[in-house]
PDB file of C-alpha atoms in Angstrom:
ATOM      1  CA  UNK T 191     -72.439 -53.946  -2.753  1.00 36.00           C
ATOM      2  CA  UNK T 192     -70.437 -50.223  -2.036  1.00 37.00           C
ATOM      3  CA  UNK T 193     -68.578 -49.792  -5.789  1.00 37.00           C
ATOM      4  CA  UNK T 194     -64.835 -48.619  -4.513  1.00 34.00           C
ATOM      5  CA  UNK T 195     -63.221 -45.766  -7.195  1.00 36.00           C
ATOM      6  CA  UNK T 196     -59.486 -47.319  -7.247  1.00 36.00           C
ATOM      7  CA  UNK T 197     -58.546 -43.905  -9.707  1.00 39.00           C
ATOM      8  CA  UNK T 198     -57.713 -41.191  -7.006  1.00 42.00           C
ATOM      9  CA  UNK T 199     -57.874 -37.801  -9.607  1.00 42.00           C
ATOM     10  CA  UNK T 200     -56.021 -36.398  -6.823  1.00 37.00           C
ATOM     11  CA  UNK T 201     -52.846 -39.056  -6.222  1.00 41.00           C
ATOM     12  CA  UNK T 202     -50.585 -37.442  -9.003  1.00 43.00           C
ATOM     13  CA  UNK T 203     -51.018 -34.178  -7.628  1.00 38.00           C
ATOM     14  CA  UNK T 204     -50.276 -34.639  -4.307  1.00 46.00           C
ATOM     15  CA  UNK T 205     -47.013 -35.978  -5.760  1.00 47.00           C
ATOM     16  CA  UNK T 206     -46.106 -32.861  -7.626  1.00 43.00           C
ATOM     17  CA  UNK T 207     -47.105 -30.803  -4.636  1.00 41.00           C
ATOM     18  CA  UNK T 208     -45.074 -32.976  -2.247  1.00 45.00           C
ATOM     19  CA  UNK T 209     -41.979 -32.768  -4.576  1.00 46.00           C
ATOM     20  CA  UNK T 210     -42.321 -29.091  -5.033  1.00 42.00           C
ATOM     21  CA  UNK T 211     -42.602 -28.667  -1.368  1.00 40.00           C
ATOM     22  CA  UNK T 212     -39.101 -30.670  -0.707  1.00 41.00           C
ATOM     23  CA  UNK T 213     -37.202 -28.536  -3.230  1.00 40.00           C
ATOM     24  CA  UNK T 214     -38.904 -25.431  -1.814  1.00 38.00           C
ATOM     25  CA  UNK T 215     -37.573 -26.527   1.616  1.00 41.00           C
ATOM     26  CA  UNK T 216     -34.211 -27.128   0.173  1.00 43.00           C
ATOM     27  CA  UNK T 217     -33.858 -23.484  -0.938  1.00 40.00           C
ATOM     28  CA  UNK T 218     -35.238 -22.529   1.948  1.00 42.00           C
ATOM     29  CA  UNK T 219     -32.302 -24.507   3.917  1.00 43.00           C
ATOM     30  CA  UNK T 220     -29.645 -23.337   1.582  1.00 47.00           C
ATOM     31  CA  UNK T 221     -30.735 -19.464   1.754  1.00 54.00           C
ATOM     32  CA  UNK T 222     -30.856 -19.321   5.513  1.00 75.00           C
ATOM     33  CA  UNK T 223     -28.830 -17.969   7.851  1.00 86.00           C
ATOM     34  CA  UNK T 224     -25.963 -20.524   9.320  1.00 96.00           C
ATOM     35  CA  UNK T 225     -26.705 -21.439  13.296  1.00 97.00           C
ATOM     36  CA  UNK T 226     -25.112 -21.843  16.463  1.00 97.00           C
ATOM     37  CA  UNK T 227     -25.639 -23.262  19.812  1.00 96.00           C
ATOM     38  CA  UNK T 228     -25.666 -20.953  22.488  1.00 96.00           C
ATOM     39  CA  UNK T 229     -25.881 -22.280  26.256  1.00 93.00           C
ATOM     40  CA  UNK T 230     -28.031 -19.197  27.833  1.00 92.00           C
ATOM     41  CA  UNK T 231     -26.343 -18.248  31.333  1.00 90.00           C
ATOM     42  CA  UNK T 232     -29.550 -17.126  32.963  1.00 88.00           C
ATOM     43  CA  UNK T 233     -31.968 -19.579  32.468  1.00 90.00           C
ATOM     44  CA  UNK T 234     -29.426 -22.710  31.722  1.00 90.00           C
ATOM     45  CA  UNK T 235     -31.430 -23.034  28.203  1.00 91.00           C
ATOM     46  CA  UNK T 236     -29.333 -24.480  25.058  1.00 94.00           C
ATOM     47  CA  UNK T 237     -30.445 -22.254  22.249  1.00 96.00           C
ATOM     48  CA  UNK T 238     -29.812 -22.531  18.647  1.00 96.00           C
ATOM     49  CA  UNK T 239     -28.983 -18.730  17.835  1.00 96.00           C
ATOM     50  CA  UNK T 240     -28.206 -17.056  13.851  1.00 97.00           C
ATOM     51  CA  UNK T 241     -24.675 -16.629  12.925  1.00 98.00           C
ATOM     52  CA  UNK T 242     -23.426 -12.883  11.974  1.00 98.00           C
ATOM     53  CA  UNK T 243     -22.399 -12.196   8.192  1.00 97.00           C
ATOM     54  CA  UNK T 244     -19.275 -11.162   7.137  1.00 98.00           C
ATOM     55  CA  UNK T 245     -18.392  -7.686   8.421  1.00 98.00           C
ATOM     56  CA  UNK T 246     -20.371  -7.877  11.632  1.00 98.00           C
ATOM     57  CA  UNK T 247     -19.863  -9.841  14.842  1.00 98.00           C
ATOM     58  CA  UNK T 248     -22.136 -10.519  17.956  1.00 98.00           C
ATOM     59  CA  UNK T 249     -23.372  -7.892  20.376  1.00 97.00           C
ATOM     60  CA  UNK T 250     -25.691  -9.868  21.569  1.00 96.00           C
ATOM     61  CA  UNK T 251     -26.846 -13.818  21.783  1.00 97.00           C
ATOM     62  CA  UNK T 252     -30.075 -15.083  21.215  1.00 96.00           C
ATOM     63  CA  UNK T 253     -32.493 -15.150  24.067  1.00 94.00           C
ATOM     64  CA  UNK T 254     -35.213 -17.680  24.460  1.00 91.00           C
ATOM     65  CA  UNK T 255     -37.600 -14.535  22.767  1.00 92.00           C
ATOM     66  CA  UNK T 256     -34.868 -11.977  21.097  1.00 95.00           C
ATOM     67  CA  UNK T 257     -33.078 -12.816  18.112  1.00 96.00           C
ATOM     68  CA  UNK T 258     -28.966 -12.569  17.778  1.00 97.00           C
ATOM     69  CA  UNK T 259     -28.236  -8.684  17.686  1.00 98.00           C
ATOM     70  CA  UNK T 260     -24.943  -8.229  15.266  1.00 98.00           C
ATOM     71  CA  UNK T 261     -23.111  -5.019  14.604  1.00 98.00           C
ATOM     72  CA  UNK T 262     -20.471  -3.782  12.445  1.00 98.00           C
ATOM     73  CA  UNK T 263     -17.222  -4.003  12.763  1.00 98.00           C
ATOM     74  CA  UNK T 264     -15.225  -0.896  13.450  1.00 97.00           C
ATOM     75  CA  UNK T 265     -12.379   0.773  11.329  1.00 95.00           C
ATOM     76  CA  UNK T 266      -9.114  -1.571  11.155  1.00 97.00           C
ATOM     77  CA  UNK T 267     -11.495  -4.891  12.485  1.00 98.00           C
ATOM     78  CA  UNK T 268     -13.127  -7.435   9.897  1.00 98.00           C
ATOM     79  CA  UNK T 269     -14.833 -10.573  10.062  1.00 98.00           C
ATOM     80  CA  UNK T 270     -14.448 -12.977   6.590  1.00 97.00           C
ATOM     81  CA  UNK T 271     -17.079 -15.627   7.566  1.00 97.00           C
ATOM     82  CA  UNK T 272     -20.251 -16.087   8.625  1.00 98.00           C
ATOM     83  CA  UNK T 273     -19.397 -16.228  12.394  1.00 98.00           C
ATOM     84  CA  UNK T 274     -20.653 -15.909  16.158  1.00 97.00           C
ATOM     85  CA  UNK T 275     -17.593 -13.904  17.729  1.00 98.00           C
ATOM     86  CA  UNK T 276     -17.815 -11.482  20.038  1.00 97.00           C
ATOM     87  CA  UNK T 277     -15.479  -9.639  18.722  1.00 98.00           C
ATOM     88  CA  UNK T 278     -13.919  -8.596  15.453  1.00 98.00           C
ATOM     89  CA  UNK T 279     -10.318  -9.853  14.278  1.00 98.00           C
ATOM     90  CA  UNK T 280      -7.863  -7.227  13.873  1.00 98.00           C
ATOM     91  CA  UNK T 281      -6.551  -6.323  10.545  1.00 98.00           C
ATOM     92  CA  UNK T 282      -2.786  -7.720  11.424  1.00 96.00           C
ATOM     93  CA  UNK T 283      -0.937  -8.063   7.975  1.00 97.00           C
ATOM     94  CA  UNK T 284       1.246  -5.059   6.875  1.00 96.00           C
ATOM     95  CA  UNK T 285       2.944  -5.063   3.886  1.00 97.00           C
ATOM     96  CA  UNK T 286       6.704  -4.351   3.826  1.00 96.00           C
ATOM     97  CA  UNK T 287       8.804  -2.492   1.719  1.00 96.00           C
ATOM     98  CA  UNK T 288       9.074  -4.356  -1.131  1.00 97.00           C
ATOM     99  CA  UNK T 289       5.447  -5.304  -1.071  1.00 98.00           C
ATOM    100  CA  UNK T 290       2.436  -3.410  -2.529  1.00 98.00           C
ATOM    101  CA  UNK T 291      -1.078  -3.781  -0.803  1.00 98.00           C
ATOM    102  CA  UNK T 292      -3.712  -5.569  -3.259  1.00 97.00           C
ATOM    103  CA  UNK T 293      -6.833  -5.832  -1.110  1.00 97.00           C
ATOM    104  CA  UNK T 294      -7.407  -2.764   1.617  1.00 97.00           C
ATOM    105  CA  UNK T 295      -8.486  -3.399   5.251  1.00 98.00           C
ATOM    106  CA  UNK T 296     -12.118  -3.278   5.599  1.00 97.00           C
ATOM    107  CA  UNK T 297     -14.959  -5.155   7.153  1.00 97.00           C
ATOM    108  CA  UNK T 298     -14.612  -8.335   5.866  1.00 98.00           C
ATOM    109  CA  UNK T 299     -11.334  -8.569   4.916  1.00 98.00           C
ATOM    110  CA  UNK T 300      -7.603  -8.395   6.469  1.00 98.00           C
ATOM    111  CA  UNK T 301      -5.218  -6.204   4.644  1.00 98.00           C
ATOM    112  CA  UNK T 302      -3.424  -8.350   1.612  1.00 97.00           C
ATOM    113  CA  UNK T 303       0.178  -7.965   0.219  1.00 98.00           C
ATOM    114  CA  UNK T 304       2.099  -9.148  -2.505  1.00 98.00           C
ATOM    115  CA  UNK T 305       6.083  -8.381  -4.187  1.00 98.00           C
ATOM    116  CA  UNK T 306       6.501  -5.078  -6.012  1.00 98.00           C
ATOM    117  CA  UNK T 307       7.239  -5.819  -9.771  1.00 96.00           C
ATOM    118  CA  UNK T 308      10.524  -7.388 -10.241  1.00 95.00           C
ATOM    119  CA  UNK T 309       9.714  -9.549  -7.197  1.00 98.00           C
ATOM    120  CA  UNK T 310       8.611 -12.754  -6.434  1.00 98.00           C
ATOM    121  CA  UNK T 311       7.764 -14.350  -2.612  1.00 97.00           C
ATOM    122  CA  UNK T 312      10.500 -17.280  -1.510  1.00 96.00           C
ATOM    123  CA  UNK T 313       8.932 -18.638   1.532  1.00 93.00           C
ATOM    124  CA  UNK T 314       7.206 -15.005   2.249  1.00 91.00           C
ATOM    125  CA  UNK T 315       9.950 -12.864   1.587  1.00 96.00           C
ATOM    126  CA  UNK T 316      10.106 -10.957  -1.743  1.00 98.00           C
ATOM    127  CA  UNK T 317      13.178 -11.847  -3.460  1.00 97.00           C
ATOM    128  CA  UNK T 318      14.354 -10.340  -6.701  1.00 97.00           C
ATOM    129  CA  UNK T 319      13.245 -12.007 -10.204  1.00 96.00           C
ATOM    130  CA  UNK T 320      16.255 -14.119 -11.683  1.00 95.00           C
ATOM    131  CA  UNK T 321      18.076 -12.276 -14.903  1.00 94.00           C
ATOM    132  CA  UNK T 322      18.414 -14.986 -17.522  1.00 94.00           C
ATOM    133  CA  UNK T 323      22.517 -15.934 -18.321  1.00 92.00           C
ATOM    134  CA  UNK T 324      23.519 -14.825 -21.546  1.00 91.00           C
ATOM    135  CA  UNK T 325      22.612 -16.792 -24.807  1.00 94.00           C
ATOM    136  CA  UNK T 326      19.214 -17.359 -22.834  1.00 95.00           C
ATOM    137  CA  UNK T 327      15.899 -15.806 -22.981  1.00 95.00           C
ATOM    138  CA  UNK T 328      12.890 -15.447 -21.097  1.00 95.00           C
ATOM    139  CA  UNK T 329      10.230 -18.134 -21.680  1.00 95.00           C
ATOM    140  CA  UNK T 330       7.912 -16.551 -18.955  1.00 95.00           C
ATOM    141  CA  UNK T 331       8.120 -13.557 -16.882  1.00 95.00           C
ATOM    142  CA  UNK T 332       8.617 -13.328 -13.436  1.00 96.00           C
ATOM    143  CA  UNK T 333       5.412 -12.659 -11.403  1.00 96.00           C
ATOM    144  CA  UNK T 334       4.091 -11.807  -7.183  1.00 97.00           C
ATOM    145  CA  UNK T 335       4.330 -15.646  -6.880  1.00 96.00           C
ATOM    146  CA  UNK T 336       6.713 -17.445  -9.373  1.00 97.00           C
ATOM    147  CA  UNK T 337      10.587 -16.459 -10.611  1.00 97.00           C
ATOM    148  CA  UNK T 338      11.294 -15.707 -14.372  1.00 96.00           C
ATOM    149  CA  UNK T 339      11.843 -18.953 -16.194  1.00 96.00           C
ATOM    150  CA  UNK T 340      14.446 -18.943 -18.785  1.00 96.00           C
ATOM    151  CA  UNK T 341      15.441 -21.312 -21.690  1.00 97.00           C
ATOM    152  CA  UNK T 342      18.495 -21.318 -24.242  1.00 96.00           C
ATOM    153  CA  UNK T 343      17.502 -19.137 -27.554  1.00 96.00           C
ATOM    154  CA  UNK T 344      16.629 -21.124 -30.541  1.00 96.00           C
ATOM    155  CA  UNK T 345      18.191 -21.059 -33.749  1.00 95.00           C
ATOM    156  CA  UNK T 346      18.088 -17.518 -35.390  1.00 96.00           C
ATOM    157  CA  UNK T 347      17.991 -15.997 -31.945  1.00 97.00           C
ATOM    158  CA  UNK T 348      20.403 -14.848 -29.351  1.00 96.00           C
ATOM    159  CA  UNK T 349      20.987 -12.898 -26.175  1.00 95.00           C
ATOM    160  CA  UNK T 350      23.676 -11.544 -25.289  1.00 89.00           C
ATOM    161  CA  UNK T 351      23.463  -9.755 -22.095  1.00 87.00           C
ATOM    162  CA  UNK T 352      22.263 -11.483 -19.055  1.00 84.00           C
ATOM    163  CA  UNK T 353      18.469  -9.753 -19.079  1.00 85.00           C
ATOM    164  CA  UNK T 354      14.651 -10.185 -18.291  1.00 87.00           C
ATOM    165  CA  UNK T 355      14.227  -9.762 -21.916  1.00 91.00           C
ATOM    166  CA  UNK T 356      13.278 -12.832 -24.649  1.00 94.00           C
ATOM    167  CA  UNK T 357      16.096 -13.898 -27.055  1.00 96.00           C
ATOM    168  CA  UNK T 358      15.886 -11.316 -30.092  1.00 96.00           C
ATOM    169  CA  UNK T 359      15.858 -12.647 -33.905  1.00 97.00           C
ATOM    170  CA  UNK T 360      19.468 -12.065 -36.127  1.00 98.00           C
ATOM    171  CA  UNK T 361      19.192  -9.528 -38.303  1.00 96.00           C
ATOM    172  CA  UNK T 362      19.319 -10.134 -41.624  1.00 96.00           C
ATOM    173  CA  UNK T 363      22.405  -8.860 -43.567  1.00 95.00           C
ATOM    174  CA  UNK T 364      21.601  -9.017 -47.218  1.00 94.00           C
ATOM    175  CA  UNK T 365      18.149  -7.307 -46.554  1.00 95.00           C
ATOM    176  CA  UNK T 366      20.209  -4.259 -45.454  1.00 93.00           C
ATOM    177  CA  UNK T 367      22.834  -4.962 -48.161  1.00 92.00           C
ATOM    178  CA  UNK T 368      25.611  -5.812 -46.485  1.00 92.00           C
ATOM    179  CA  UNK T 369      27.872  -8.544 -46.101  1.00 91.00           C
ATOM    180  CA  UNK T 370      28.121 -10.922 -42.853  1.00 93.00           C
ATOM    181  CA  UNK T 371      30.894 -10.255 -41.208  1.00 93.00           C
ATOM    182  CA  UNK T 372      30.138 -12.668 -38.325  1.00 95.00           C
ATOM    183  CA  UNK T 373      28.064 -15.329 -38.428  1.00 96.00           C
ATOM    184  CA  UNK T 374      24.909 -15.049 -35.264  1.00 96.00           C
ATOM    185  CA  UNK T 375      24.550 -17.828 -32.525  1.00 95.00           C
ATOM    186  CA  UNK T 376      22.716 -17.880 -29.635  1.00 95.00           C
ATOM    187  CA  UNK T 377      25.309 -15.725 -27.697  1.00 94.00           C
ATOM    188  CA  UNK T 378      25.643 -12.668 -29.820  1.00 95.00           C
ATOM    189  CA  UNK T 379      23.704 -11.108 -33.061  1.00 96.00           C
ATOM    190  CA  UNK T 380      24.897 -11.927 -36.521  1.00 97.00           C
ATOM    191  CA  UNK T 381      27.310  -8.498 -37.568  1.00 95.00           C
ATOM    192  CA  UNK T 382      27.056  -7.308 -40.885  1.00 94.00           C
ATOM    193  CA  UNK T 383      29.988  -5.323 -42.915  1.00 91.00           C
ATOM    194  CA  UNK T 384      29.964  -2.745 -45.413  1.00 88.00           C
ATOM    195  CA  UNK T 385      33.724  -3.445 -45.700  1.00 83.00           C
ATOM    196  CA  UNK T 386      35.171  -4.061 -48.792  1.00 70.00           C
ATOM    197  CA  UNK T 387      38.707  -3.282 -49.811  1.00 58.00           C
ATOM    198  CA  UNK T 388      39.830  -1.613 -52.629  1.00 51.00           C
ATOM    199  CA  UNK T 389      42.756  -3.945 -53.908  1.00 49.00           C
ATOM    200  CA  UNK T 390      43.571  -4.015 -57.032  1.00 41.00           C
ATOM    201  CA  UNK T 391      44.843  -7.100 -59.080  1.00 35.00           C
ATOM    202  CA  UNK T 392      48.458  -8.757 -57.591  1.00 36.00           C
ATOM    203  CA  UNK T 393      48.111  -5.716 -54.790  1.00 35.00           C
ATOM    204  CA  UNK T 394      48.875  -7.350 -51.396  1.00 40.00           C
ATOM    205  CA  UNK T 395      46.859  -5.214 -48.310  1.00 46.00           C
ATOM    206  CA  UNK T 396      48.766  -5.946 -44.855  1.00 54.00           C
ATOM    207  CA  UNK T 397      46.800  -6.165 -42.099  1.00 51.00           C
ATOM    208  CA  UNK T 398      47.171  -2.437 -40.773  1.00 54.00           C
ATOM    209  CA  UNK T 399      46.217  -0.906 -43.961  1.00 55.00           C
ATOM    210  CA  UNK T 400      42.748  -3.001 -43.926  1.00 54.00           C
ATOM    211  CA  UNK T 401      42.070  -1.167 -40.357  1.00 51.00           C
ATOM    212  CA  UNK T 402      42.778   1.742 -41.835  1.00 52.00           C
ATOM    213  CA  UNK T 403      40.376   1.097 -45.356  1.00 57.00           C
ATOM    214  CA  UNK T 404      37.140   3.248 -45.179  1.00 54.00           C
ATOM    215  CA  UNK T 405      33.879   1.139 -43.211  1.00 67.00           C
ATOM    216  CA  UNK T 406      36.450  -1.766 -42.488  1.00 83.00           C
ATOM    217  CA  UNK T 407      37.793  -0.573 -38.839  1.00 86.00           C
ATOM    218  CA  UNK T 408      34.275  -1.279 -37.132  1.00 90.00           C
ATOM    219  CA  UNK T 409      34.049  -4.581 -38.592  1.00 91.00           C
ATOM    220  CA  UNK T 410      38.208  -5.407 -37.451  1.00 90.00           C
ATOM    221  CA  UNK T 411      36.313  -4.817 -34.768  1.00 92.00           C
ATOM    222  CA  UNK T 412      33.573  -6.609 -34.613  1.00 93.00           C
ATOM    223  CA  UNK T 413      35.723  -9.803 -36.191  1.00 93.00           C
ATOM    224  CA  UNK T 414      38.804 -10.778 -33.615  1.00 94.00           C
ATOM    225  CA  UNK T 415      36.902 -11.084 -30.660  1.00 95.00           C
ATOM    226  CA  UNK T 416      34.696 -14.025 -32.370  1.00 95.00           C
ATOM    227  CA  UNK T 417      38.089 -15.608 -33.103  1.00 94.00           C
ATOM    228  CA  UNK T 418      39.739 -16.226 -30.011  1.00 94.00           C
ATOM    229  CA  UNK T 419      38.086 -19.306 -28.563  1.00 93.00           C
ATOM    230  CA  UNK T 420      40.363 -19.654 -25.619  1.00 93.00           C
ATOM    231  CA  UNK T 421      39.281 -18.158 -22.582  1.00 93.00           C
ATOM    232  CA  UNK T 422      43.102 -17.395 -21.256  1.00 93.00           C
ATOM    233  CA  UNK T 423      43.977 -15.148 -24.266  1.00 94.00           C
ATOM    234  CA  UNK T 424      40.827 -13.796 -24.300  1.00 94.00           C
ATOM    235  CA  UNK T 425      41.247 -12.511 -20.830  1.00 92.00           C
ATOM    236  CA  UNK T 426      44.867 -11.842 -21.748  1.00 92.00           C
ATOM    237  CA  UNK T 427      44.142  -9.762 -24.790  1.00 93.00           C
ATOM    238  CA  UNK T 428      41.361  -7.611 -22.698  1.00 92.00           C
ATOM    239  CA  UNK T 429      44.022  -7.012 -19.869  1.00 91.00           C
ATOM    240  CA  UNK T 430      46.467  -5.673 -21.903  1.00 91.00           C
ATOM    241  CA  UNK T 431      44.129  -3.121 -23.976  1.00 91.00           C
ATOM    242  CA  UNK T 432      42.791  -2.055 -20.465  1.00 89.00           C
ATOM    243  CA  UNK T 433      46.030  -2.407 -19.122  1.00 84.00           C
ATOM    244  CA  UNK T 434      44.185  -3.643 -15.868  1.00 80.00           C
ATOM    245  CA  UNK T 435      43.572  -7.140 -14.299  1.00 75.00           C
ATOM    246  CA  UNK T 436      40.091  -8.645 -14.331  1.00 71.00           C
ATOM    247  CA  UNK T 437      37.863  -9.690 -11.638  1.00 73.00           C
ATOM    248  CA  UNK T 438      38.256 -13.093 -10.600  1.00 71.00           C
ATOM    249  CA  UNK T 439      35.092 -13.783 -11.035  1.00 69.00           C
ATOM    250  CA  UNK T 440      36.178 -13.703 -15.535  1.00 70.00           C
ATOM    251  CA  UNK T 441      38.091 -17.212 -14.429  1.00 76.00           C
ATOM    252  CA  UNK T 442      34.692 -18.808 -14.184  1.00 80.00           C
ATOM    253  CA  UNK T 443      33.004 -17.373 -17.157  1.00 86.00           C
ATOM    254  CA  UNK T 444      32.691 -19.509 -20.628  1.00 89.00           C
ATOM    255  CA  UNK T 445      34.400 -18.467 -23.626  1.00 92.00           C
ATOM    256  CA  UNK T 446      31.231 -17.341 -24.826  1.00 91.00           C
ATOM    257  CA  UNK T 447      30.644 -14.820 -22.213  1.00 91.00           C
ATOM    258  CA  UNK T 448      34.153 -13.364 -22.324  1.00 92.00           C
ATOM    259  CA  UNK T 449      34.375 -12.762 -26.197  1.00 93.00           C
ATOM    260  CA  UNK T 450      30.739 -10.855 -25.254  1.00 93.00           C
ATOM    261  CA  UNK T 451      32.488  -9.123 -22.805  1.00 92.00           C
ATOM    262  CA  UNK T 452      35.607  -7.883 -25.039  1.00 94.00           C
ATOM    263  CA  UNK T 453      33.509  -7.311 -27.988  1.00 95.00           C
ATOM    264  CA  UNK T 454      31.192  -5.191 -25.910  1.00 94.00           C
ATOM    265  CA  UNK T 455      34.370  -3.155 -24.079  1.00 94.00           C
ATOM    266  CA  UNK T 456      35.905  -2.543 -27.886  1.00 95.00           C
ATOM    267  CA  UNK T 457      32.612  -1.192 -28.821  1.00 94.00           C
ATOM    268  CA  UNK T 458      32.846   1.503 -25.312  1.00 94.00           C
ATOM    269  CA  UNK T 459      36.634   2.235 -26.302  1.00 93.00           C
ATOM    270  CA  UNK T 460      34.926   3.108 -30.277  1.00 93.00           C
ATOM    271  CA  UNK T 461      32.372   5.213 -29.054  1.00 93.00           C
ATOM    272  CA  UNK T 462      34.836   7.428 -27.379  1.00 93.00           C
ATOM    273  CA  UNK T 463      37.844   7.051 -28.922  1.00 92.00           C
ATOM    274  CA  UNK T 464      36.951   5.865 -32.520  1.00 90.00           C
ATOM    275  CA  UNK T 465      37.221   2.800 -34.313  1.00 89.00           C
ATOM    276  CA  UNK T 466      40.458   3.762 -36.062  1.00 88.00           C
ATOM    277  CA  UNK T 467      41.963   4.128 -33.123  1.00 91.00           C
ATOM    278  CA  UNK T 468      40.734   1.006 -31.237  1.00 91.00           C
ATOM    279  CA  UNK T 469      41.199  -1.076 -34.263  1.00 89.00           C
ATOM    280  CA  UNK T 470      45.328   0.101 -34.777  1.00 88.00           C
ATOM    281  CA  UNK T 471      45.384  -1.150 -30.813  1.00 91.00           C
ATOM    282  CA  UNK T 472      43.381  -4.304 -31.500  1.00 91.00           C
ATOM    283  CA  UNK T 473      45.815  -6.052 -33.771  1.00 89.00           C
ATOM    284  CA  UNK T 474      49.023  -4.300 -32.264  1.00 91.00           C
ATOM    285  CA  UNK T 475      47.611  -6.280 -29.139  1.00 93.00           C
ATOM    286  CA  UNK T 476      47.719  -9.221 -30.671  1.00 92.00           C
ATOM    287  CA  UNK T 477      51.020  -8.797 -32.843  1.00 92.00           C
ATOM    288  CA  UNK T 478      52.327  -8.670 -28.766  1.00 92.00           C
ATOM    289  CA  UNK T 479      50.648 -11.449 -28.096  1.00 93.00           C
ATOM    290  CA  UNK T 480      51.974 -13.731 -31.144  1.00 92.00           C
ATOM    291  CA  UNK T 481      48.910 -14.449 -32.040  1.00 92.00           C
ATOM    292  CA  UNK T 482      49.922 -14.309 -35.903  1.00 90.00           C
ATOM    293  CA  UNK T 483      47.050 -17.006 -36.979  1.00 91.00           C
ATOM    294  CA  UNK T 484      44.497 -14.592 -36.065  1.00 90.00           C
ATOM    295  CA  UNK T 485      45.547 -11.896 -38.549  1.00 87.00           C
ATOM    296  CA  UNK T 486      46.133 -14.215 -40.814  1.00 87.00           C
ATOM    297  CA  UNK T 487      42.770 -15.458 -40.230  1.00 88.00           C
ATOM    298  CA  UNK T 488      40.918 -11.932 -40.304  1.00 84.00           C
ATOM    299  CA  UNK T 489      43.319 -11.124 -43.490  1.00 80.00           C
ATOM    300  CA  UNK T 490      41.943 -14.180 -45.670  1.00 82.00           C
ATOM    301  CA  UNK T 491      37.974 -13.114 -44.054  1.00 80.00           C
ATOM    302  CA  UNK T 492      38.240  -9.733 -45.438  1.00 75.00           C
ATOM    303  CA  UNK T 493      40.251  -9.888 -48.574  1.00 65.00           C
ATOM    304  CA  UNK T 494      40.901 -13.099 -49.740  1.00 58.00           C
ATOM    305  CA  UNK T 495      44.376 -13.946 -49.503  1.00 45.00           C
TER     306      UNK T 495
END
């Protein structure tokens, strides 16, 4: 009787050699060059031809015994993909005047654009970045593809100009040893005072004295503005000390927008024409005006009475 060897030395290594052949042919599949059928004019043949790569295109198809002949694109053309055209596409975007190029022409790509700084694309027009209102800051700044986003300031914070700028932190009036004048919010910055009257015991100051009181006129008038909280006198009271109407765009604005405003115009009228003078105008504005409770107000703030 023929003995029959059932252990082949040889079985588990035909297995590792067969598995190492499909993963070699795997790679092989992935590395090679992409294909394309190709129906040959002359002799009616279907070929399967190689694709270009990017930056070429096809001068010539596969024959039957020649290979695909590609060729680089000239100046201006590209090609992204792998591809079998004929010819190369022509670089057709251009950027506009408020866009900056961010990828040059060349042979495999088209010419890119995106918005100059300060501007962001609305359905592919650049369009400029949003200004946050006033007692907002920005949360995240405007970029090529998305508008600035804004969000009210947090306690201890405040803006008060409409900007691109985050809200800014109150200062902090007893570090620089002063008093506060008027208390911060998110509109406007807390304003600290060096003012303090000289009044001696059972001596009444009037109201025009205090503006006239050494360090006190800048914080008269940083004060009366705060005061007001109706948006009709505080238009009123600007009008008259510019002795000109306002926009009628002021009608729409808050009350905390228009006591920015007139604080921010008293502040121009003290750089040129001093705060003694501005402040002596300042309260005979609103002696005119009857408003009476307001200097009595800003008389019991500052000294007491």
């Amino acid at each position: 009787m023929r003995s029959v060897c059932k252990w082949n030395p040889f079985r588990r290594l035909s297995k590792w050699v067969a598995c190492c052949c499909i993963v070699l042919w795997g790679i092989g599949a992935c590395n090679s060059q992409p294909t394309y059928q190709w129906h040959d004019p002359q002799t009616k043949e279907g070929l399967v031809c190689r694709q270009c790569e990017p930056g070429k295109f096809v001068e010539k198809h596969c024959t039957k015994h020649t290979p695909t002949v590609c060729k680089p694109c000239p100046g201006l053309y590209y090609t992204h993909f792998w591809n079998y055209l004929e010819k190369c596409l022509y670089c057709s975007v251009f950027c506009n005047s408020l866009e900056e190029e961010v990828q040059a022409c060349n042979g495999t790509h088209n010419r890119a654009c995106q918005c100059k700084p300060g501007y962001h694309s609305v359905s592919d027009f650049c369009v400029p970045h949003s200004r946050c209102p006033v007692g907002t800051g920005v949360t995240q700044p405007g970029n090529p593809l998305e508008d600035t986003k804004c969000a009210p300031c947090p306690e201890g914070t405040f803006s008060s100009s409409s900007s691109t700028n985050p809200c800014q932190p109150h200062q902090n009036c007893s570090e620089q040893g002063l008093a506060v004048n008027v208390p911060g919010d998110q509109f406007h910055d807390t304003f600290c005072t060096a003012c303090r009257p000289n009044k001696p015991v059972g001596i009444v100051i009037r109201t025009d004295e205090l503006s006239e009181t050494e360090g006190c006129e800048e914080a008269v008038i940083d004060y009366i503005p705060y005061q007001i909280k109706a948006p009709r006198r505080l238009r009123r009271l600007r009008q008259r000390l510019s002795k000109s109407l306002l926009p009628t765009a002021s009608h729409r604005k808050s009350v905390n927008q228009l006591q920015v405003e007139l604080h921010s115009y008293l502040i121009q009228e003290k750089n040129t024409k001093g705060a003694r003078d501005v402040a002596k105008k300042l309260m005979g504005a609103l002696r005119d005006m009857k408003l009476q409770h307001i200097l009595e107000k800003m008389q019991k703030h500052f000294l007491g009475l």
